[in-house]
Amino acid sequence: MLKIFVEEINGNNLTDYASTPVTVTVSAADPAAIATAAIAGVTAPVKGAIPADSLAATAEYTAAISWGPIAATFGASTVYTATITLTPKAGYTLTGVAENFFAGKV
């Protein structure tokens, strides 16, 4: 709650409004749709390479990665799936982001 203290001169009378609370509502702007499509830090599996276990954040979102199947290093002849989770930062949203917006941008 924000209290605003005002003194008003009404004719010759001085009225003190200091004890009257005033409610002020401040609305935040609508969040912007994420516009950064590139997800840095993801490399394709190569035999013997170590899977990325973290991704760099951007100004718009944080990112997490997990691999399946789980392995300390990538093996030969194995199909791996990277699951990337994006979490919008304050002021951003995934609402309005086109389907497959991030596809091919890693």
mmCIF file of C-alpha atoms in Angstrom:
data_model
loop_
_atom_site.group_PDB
_atom_site.id
_atom_site.type_symbol
_atom_site.label_atom_id
_atom_site.label_comp_id
_atom_site.label_asym_id
_atom_site.label_seq_id
_atom_site.Cartn_x
_atom_site.Cartn_y
_atom_site.Cartn_z
ATOM 1 C CA MET A 1 0.000 0.000 0.000
ATOM 2 C CA LEU A 2 1.208 3.465 -0.852
ATOM 3 C CA LYS A 3 0.130 6.362 1.325
ATOM 4 C CA ILE A 4 0.083 9.833 -0.149
ATOM 5 C CA PHE A 5 0.061 12.682 2.294
ATOM 6 C CA VAL A 6 -1.730 15.814 1.138
ATOM 7 C CA GLU A 7 -2.691 19.009 2.863
ATOM 8 C CA GLU A 8 -5.415 21.035 1.215
ATOM 9 C CA ILE A 9 -6.418 24.545 1.978
ATOM 10 C CA ASN A 10 -10.206 24.680 1.839
ATOM 11 C CA GLY A 11 -11.212 28.271 2.232
ATOM 12 C CA ASN A 12 -9.556 29.239 5.500
ATOM 13 C CA ASN A 13 -9.589 25.673 6.819
ATOM 14 C CA LEU A 14 -6.531 23.450 6.545
ATOM 15 C CA THR A 15 -7.575 19.799 6.006
ATOM 16 C CA ASP A 16 -5.038 17.070 6.773
ATOM 17 C CA TYR A 17 -5.442 13.940 4.677
ATOM 18 C CA ALA A 18 -2.318 12.279 6.088
ATOM 19 C CA SER A 19 -4.274 9.464 7.719
ATOM 20 C CA THR A 20 -6.347 8.677 4.608
ATOM 21 C CA PRO A 21 -4.742 5.829 2.613
ATOM 22 C CA VAL A 22 -4.745 6.130 -1.153
ATOM 23 C CA THR A 23 -4.428 3.022 -3.283
ATOM 24 C CA VAL A 24 -2.409 3.297 -6.484
ATOM 25 C CA THR A 25 -2.466 0.436 -8.989
ATOM 26 C CA VAL A 26 0.490 0.062 -11.322
ATOM 27 C CA SER A 27 0.140 -2.323 -14.236
ATOM 28 C CA ALA A 28 3.148 -4.016 -15.762
ATOM 29 C CA ALA A 29 3.456 -4.071 -19.522
ATOM 30 C CA ASP A 30 2.427 -7.261 -21.274
ATOM 31 C CA PRO A 31 5.361 -9.652 -21.644
ATOM 32 C CA ALA A 32 7.065 -9.769 -25.031
ATOM 33 C CA ALA A 33 7.298 -12.978 -27.022
ATOM 34 C CA ILE A 34 10.784 -14.497 -27.016
ATOM 35 C CA ALA A 35 12.562 -13.426 -30.223
ATOM 36 C CA THR A 36 15.956 -15.141 -29.841
ATOM 37 C CA ALA A 37 15.751 -18.421 -31.747
ATOM 38 C CA ALA A 38 19.362 -19.567 -31.410
ATOM 39 C CA ILE A 39 20.082 -21.893 -28.487
ATOM 40 C CA ALA A 40 23.822 -21.797 -27.883
ATOM 41 C CA GLY A 41 25.862 -24.675 -26.473
ATOM 42 C CA VAL A 42 24.212 -27.710 -28.040
ATOM 43 C CA THR A 43 26.467 -29.842 -30.204
ATOM 44 C CA ALA A 44 25.509 -32.959 -32.115
ATOM 45 C CA PRO A 45 26.567 -36.249 -30.526
ATOM 46 C CA VAL A 46 30.010 -37.455 -31.602
ATOM 47 C CA LYS A 47 31.473 -40.738 -30.370
ATOM 48 C CA GLY A 48 33.570 -40.089 -27.258
ATOM 49 C CA ALA A 49 32.348 -36.492 -26.754
ATOM 50 C CA ILE A 50 30.813 -35.415 -23.441
ATOM 51 C CA PRO A 51 27.149 -34.374 -23.674
ATOM 52 C CA ALA A 52 26.419 -30.753 -22.762
ATOM 53 C CA ASP A 53 24.839 -30.616 -19.311
ATOM 54 C CA SER A 54 24.071 -26.893 -19.191
ATOM 55 C CA LEU A 55 23.189 -24.118 -21.605
ATOM 56 C CA ALA A 56 23.859 -20.393 -21.495
ATOM 57 C CA ALA A 57 20.978 -18.088 -20.635
ATOM 58 C CA THR A 58 19.961 -15.185 -22.869
ATOM 59 C CA ALA A 59 18.396 -11.869 -21.905
ATOM 60 C CA GLU A 60 15.012 -13.497 -22.654
ATOM 61 C CA TYR A 61 15.198 -16.973 -21.149
ATOM 62 C CA THR A 62 17.150 -19.559 -19.192
ATOM 63 C CA ALA A 63 17.732 -22.951 -20.757
ATOM 64 C CA ALA A 64 18.319 -26.467 -19.433
ATOM 65 C CA ILE A 65 19.295 -29.607 -21.338
ATOM 66 C CA SER A 66 19.101 -33.321 -20.646
ATOM 67 C CA TRP A 67 20.049 -36.257 -22.862
ATOM 68 C CA GLY A 68 18.514 -39.646 -23.429
ATOM 69 C CA PRO A 69 19.833 -42.181 -23.106
ATOM 70 C CA ILE A 70 22.039 -40.864 -20.303
ATOM 71 C CA ALA A 71 25.747 -41.446 -20.958
ATOM 72 C CA ALA A 72 29.033 -40.045 -19.637
ATOM 73 C CA THR A 73 30.246 -39.887 -23.236
ATOM 74 C CA PHE A 74 28.447 -40.396 -26.518
ATOM 75 C CA GLY A 75 28.712 -43.894 -27.952
ATOM 76 C CA ALA A 76 28.791 -45.167 -31.510
ATOM 77 C CA SER A 77 25.633 -46.223 -33.348
ATOM 78 C CA THR A 78 23.343 -44.738 -30.675
ATOM 79 C CA VAL A 79 20.453 -42.364 -31.271
ATOM 80 C CA TYR A 80 20.428 -39.597 -28.642
ATOM 81 C CA THR A 81 17.659 -37.130 -27.856
ATOM 82 C CA ALA A 82 18.359 -33.735 -26.329
ATOM 83 C CA THR A 83 15.454 -32.323 -24.322
ATOM 84 C CA ILE A 84 15.791 -28.556 -23.979
ATOM 85 C CA THR A 85 13.613 -26.653 -21.515
ATOM 86 C CA LEU A 86 13.309 -22.886 -21.914
ATOM 87 C CA THR A 87 12.032 -20.736 -19.067
ATOM 88 C CA PRO A 88 11.120 -17.157 -19.957
ATOM 89 C CA LYS A 89 12.661 -14.434 -17.812
ATOM 90 C CA ALA A 90 10.556 -11.620 -16.349
ATOM 91 C CA GLY A 91 8.979 -9.570 -19.129
ATOM 92 C CA TYR A 92 9.068 -12.408 -21.689
ATOM 93 C CA THR A 93 6.731 -15.220 -22.691
ATOM 94 C CA LEU A 94 6.547 -18.195 -25.021
ATOM 95 C CA THR A 95 2.979 -17.211 -25.886
ATOM 96 C CA GLY A 96 2.980 -16.045 -29.486
ATOM 97 C CA VAL A 97 6.189 -17.898 -30.396
ATOM 98 C CA ALA A 98 5.587 -19.812 -33.630
ATOM 99 C CA GLU A 99 5.668 -23.598 -33.705
ATOM 100 C CA ASN A 100 9.157 -24.903 -34.530
ATOM 101 C CA PHE A 101 10.608 -21.399 -33.988
ATOM 102 C CA PHE A 102 13.696 -22.910 -32.355
ATOM 103 C CA ALA A 103 14.043 -25.880 -34.765
ATOM 104 C CA GLY A 104 17.416 -25.997 -36.456
ATOM 105 C CA LYS A 105 18.693 -23.055 -34.415
ATOM 106 C CA VAL A 106 20.972 -25.026 -32.082
#
